[in-house]
Amino acid sequence: MTLKPPDTAEQSAEGPSRNSPRLDRRALLQAVLAAAVVSHQASTPRAMAETTATPAAPEQAQMALSPSQLPEPSQRFRDTYASLIGNGTPLEERVRVTLPEIAENGNIVPYKIEIESPMTAEDNITLVHLLSTANPQAHVATFHFSNHSAKAVVSGRMRLARTQEIIALAQTGTGSLLVGRTPVEVTVGGCGND
Amino acid sequence: MAQKPRIKLPDQAAIGDVIEVKALVNHVMETGNRHDADGKTIPRNIIHSFRATYAGEEVFRAEFGSGISANPFIAFFMRVPGPGEFEMTWIDDTGEIIIERTPLAVV
């Protein structure tokens, strides 16, 4: 990856942009409660439920991430993904990406990529890309397997700037593409924006 | 590097066994996204390449971006082809090359 210009604006804006609509509503409802909720994010769903039933409330009312809670993939991700797949169409199968449902520290988040494959000379996985839909750099890593690999499985630790979906895009020995994805909620973002 | 890389292998393995190989190296993995106190960008310095060979043949290779955590850890699998030694190589943006060799006890 080439060195990209600093991207603090996007990330530092993330917290406020997510919080401010709720703050506005809350300010109208109950200013004191607003302050309490800001300092105790975990209590937000309950506090919201007690005071109001605005349409936006369900977004915060459950712990597990629903697709609607995920940010739109970044332009960087879309460009990277488009260049990686070329004119191919990845199949959404055989690739499992595992990360914690909730990552408290975005600087160190364990990941595991597992691709179902016998890893024989005829049927194997040559490589897999690990991609982030919302980090400053979309390309996280590329892993190359070999004819000694035995399993198309790799794990390690990655940085997550914010809540997002993580994508693994694998290529088979015959050139077809497989993709897997998983959402991960990030409490404190990594990627080094001081 | 202040500390030697760490490579973790099974205590012993037989030919044909599938083993998990774990490797950890100390490195700041500076992203290039951060700024110092004067607001200047801290230049990117990451390990961008990792390569593992066994008995002289490549068994696994990776390219890393700045989204890989500091002190990069990697775990992968290998079917033991015979007796041999691992050689792991990490290369960072400054051109520093870290090489670590470890034999596998093949029974």
Coordinates of C-alpha atoms in Angstrom, one line a residue:
Chain A
M1 CA 0.0 0.0 0.0
T2 CA 1.2 3.5 -0.7
L3 CA 1.4 6.1 2.0
K4 CA -1.9 7.9 2.0
P5 CA -2.5 11.4 3.3
P6 CA -3.6 11.6 6.9
D7 CA -7.2 10.9 7.4
T8 CA -8.0 12.2 10.8
A9 CA -11.0 14.2 9.7
E10 CA -13.0 11.1 8.8
Q11 CA -12.2 9.3 11.9
S12 CA -12.3 12.1 14.4
A13 CA -15.7 13.0 13.0
E14 CA -17.0 9.6 13.5
G15 CA -17.9 9.8 17.2
P16 CA -19.6 13.2 17.1
S17 CA -21.5 12.4 13.9
R18 CA -22.9 9.3 15.4
N19 CA -23.7 11.0 18.7
S20 CA -25.0 14.4 17.8
P21 CA -28.4 13.4 16.5
R22 CA -29.0 11.6 19.7
L23 CA -27.8 14.5 21.7
D24 CA -30.1 16.8 19.8
R25 CA -33.1 14.7 20.6
R26 CA -32.0 14.2 24.1
A27 CA -31.5 17.9 24.5
L28 CA -35.1 18.4 23.6
L29 CA -36.2 15.7 25.9
Q30 CA -34.1 16.0 28.9
A31 CA -30.8 17.8 29.1
V32 CA -29.6 16.2 32.3
L33 CA -30.2 12.7 30.9
A34 CA -28.2 13.6 27.8
A35 CA -25.1 14.3 29.9
A36 CA -25.5 11.0 31.7
V37 CA -25.9 9.0 28.6
V38 CA -22.8 10.5 27.0
S39 CA -20.7 9.4 29.9
H40 CA -22.3 6.0 30.0
Q41 CA -22.7 4.7 26.4
A42 CA -23.7 1.3 27.7
S43 CA -26.8 2.7 29.3
T44 CA -28.0 4.5 26.2
P45 CA -30.5 1.9 24.9
R46 CA -32.3 1.7 28.2
A47 CA -32.3 5.4 28.7
M48 CA -33.6 6.0 25.3
A49 CA -36.3 3.5 25.7
E50 CA -37.6 5.0 28.8
T51 CA -37.8 8.5 27.6
T52 CA -38.8 8.2 24.0
A53 CA -39.7 5.9 21.2
T54 CA -38.3 7.8 18.3
P55 CA -37.8 5.8 15.1
A56 CA -34.1 6.0 15.4
A57 CA -34.1 4.3 18.8
P58 CA -34.1 0.7 17.6
E59 CA -30.6 1.3 16.1
Q60 CA -29.2 1.5 19.6
A61 CA -31.7 -0.8 21.3
Q62 CA -29.9 -4.1 20.5
M63 CA -26.4 -5.3 21.1
A64 CA -25.8 -7.3 18.0
L65 CA -25.0 -5.4 14.8
S66 CA -27.7 -5.4 12.2
P67 CA -26.7 -4.5 8.6
S68 CA -28.4 -1.1 9.0
Q69 CA -25.9 -0.2 11.7
L70 CA -22.9 -0.7 9.5
P71 CA -21.3 2.3 7.9
E72 CA -21.4 2.5 4.1
P73 CA -18.2 1.0 2.8
S74 CA -15.6 3.6 2.2
Q75 CA -14.7 4.8 -1.4
R76 CA -11.2 3.4 -0.7
F77 CA -12.7 0.0 0.0
R78 CA -14.9 0.1 -3.1
D79 CA -12.0 1.1 -5.3
T80 CA -9.7 -1.6 -3.8
Y81 CA -12.4 -4.3 -4.0
A82 CA -13.2 -3.4 -7.6
S83 CA -9.6 -3.6 -8.7
L84 CA -9.1 -6.9 -6.9
I85 CA -12.1 -8.6 -8.4
G86 CA -11.6 -7.1 -11.9
N87 CA -14.5 -8.4 -14.0
G88 CA -15.0 -11.5 -11.8
T89 CA -18.0 -12.2 -9.6
P90 CA -17.0 -13.6 -6.2
L91 CA -19.2 -16.4 -4.8
E92 CA -20.4 -15.8 -1.3
E93 CA -19.4 -19.2 -0.1
R94 CA -16.7 -21.3 1.6
V95 CA -15.0 -18.3 3.2
R96 CA -15.5 -17.7 6.9
V97 CA -14.0 -14.6 8.6
T98 CA -14.1 -14.7 12.4
L99 CA -13.6 -11.6 14.6
P100 CA -15.0 -10.8 18.0
E101 CA -18.6 -9.4 17.8
I102 CA -17.5 -6.5 19.8
A103 CA -13.9 -5.3 19.8
E104 CA -13.1 -3.1 22.8
N105 CA -9.6 -2.1 21.6
G106 CA -9.5 -1.5 17.9
N107 CA -5.7 -1.6 18.0
I108 CA -5.5 -5.3 18.5
V109 CA -8.4 -7.4 17.1
P110 CA -7.9 -11.1 16.5
Y111 CA -9.1 -12.3 13.1
K112 CA -9.3 -15.8 11.6
I113 CA -9.9 -16.6 7.9
E114 CA -10.9 -20.1 7.1
I115 CA -11.7 -21.2 3.5
E116 CA -13.1 -24.6 2.8
S117 CA -10.8 -26.3 0.4
P118 CA -9.1 -29.7 0.1
M119 CA -5.9 -27.9 -0.9
T120 CA -5.0 -30.4 -3.5
A121 CA -3.2 -29.8 -6.8
E122 CA -6.5 -29.6 -8.6
D123 CA -8.6 -27.8 -6.0
N124 CA -6.9 -25.2 -3.8
I125 CA -6.8 -21.7 -2.7
T126 CA -3.9 -19.6 -3.8
L127 CA -4.4 -16.4 -1.8
V128 CA -6.8 -14.5 0.3
H129 CA -7.1 -10.7 0.8
L130 CA -8.2 -9.3 4.1
L131 CA -10.1 -6.0 3.6
S132 CA -11.5 -3.3 5.8
T133 CA -14.6 -1.4 4.7
A134 CA -13.9 1.6 7.0
N135 CA -10.2 1.8 7.9
P136 CA -8.0 4.5 6.5
Q137 CA -6.5 1.8 4.3
A138 CA -8.8 -0.8 2.9
H139 CA -6.2 -3.4 2.1
V140 CA -5.1 -5.0 5.4
A141 CA -3.2 -8.0 4.2
T142 CA -2.8 -10.6 1.5
F143 CA -1.9 -14.1 2.4
H144 CA -0.5 -16.6 -0.1
F145 CA -0.9 -20.3 0.5
S146 CA 1.4 -23.0 -1.0
N147 CA 1.2 -26.6 -2.0
H148 CA 2.4 -27.3 1.6
S149 CA -0.4 -25.3 3.2
A150 CA -2.7 -28.3 3.9
K151 CA -5.4 -25.9 5.1
A152 CA -6.5 -22.5 3.8
V153 CA -6.6 -21.0 7.2
V154 CA -4.7 -18.0 8.6
S155 CA -5.1 -15.9 11.7
G156 CA -3.5 -12.9 13.2
R157 CA -4.3 -9.5 14.7
M158 CA -5.6 -6.4 13.0
R159 CA -6.5 -2.8 13.6
L160 CA -10.1 -1.5 13.3
A161 CA -10.7 2.2 13.1
R162 CA -14.4 1.9 13.8
T163 CA -17.4 -0.4 13.6
Q164 CA -17.5 -2.0 10.2
E165 CA -17.7 -5.1 8.1
I166 CA -14.5 -7.1 7.4
I167 CA -14.2 -8.9 4.1
A168 CA -12.0 -11.8 3.0
L169 CA -11.7 -12.3 -0.7
A170 CA -10.1 -15.5 -1.7
Q171 CA -8.9 -16.8 -5.1
T172 CA -8.9 -20.4 -6.1
G173 CA -6.2 -22.2 -8.1
T174 CA -8.5 -22.0 -11.1
G175 CA -8.9 -18.3 -10.7
S176 CA -12.4 -18.1 -9.3
L177 CA -13.2 -15.8 -6.4
L178 CA -14.8 -16.5 -3.1
V179 CA -15.8 -13.9 -0.5
G180 CA -16.8 -14.0 3.1
R181 CA -17.7 -11.2 5.5
T182 CA -18.4 -10.4 9.1
P183 CA -19.5 -7.3 11.0
V184 CA -17.6 -6.2 14.0
E185 CA -18.5 -3.5 16.5
V186 CA -15.6 -1.4 17.7
T187 CA -15.8 0.4 21.0
V188 CA -12.5 2.3 20.8
G189 CA -11.0 2.7 17.4
G190 CA -7.4 1.8 16.5
C191 CA -5.4 2.8 13.4
G192 CA -3.5 5.5 15.3
N193 CA -5.3 8.8 15.1
D194 CA -3.9 10.7 17.9
Chain B
M1 CA 14.9 -5.2 16.6
A2 CA 15.2 -5.2 20.3
Q3 CA 13.8 -8.7 20.7
K4 CA 14.2 -11.9 18.8
P5 CA 11.1 -13.0 16.8
R6 CA 9.3 -15.8 18.4
I7 CA 8.3 -18.9 16.4
K8 CA 6.0 -21.5 17.9
L9 CA 6.0 -25.0 16.6
P10 CA 4.7 -28.3 17.9
D11 CA 7.3 -30.1 20.1
Q12 CA 7.5 -32.7 17.4
A13 CA 5.7 -33.8 14.3
A14 CA 5.6 -36.7 11.9
I15 CA 5.9 -36.5 8.1
G16 CA 2.5 -35.9 6.7
D17 CA 1.2 -34.2 9.9
V18 CA -0.6 -30.9 9.5
I19 CA 0.9 -28.4 12.0
E20 CA 0.1 -24.9 12.9
V21 CA 3.0 -22.5 12.8
K22 CA 2.9 -19.3 14.8
A23 CA 5.3 -16.4 14.3
L24 CA 5.5 -13.1 16.2
V25 CA 7.9 -10.2 15.7
N26 CA 8.3 -7.0 17.6
H27 CA 7.6 -4.0 15.4
V28 CA 5.9 -0.6 15.9
M29 CA 3.9 -0.9 12.6
E30 CA 3.6 2.8 12.4
T31 CA 0.6 3.5 10.2
G32 CA 1.5 6.8 8.6
N33 CA -1.8 8.2 9.8
R34 CA -0.6 9.6 13.1
H35 CA 0.8 13.0 13.9
D36 CA 3.4 14.1 16.4
A37 CA 3.0 17.0 18.8
D38 CA 3.8 19.5 16.1
G39 CA 1.2 18.2 13.8
K40 CA 3.7 16.6 11.5
T41 CA 2.8 13.2 10.0
I42 CA 4.8 10.4 11.5
P43 CA 6.1 8.5 8.5
R44 CA 4.7 5.0 7.9
N45 CA 7.0 2.2 8.9
I46 CA 5.4 -1.2 8.8
I47 CA 6.5 -4.7 8.1
H48 CA 5.1 -5.0 4.6
S49 CA 6.3 -8.5 3.8
F50 CA 6.5 -11.8 5.6
R51 CA 7.7 -15.0 4.1
A52 CA 8.2 -18.5 5.5
T53 CA 10.2 -21.2 3.9
Y54 CA 10.7 -24.8 5.1
A55 CA 13.5 -26.9 3.9
G56 CA 14.2 -24.2 1.3
E57 CA 10.7 -24.1 -0.2
E58 CA 8.1 -21.4 0.4
V59 CA 5.3 -22.6 2.5
F60 CA 3.5 -19.3 3.2
R61 CA 3.8 -15.6 2.3
A62 CA 2.0 -12.4 3.2
E63 CA 1.9 -8.7 2.4
F64 CA 0.8 -6.5 5.2
G65 CA -0.8 -3.1 5.2
S66 CA -1.0 -0.6 8.0
G67 CA -4.1 -2.3 9.3
I68 CA -2.1 -5.1 10.8
S69 CA -1.5 -4.6 14.5
A70 CA 1.8 -3.6 16.1
N71 CA 4.0 -6.7 16.8
P72 CA 2.5 -8.6 14.0
F73 CA 1.4 -12.1 14.8
I74 CA 0.6 -14.7 12.1
A75 CA -0.5 -18.3 12.3
F76 CA -0.7 -20.6 9.3
F77 CA -0.7 -24.4 8.6
M78 CA 1.7 -26.7 6.9
R79 CA 1.8 -30.4 6.1
V80 CA 5.2 -31.6 7.1
P81 CA 7.0 -32.8 4.0
G82 CA 10.0 -34.2 5.8
P83 CA 12.8 -33.0 8.1
G84 CA 13.8 -29.4 7.8
E85 CA 14.2 -25.9 9.2
F86 CA 11.9 -23.0 9.0
E87 CA 13.3 -19.7 7.8
M88 CA 11.0 -16.7 8.4
T89 CA 11.8 -13.3 6.9
W90 CA 10.1 -10.0 7.8
I91 CA 10.9 -6.7 5.8
D92 CA 9.9 -3.3 6.9
D93 CA 9.6 0.1 5.2
T94 CA 13.1 1.2 6.2
G95 CA 14.5 -1.8 4.5
E96 CA 15.3 -3.6 7.7
I97 CA 15.2 -7.4 7.2
I98 CA 14.6 -9.7 10.1
I99 CA 15.4 -13.4 9.7
E100 CA 14.7 -16.2 12.1
R101 CA 15.4 -19.9 11.7
T102 CA 14.0 -22.7 13.7
P103 CA 14.3 -26.5 13.0
L104 CA 11.2 -28.7 13.3
A105 CA 11.6 -31.9 15.3
V106 CA 10.4 -34.5 12.8
V107 CA 10.0 -38.0 14.2

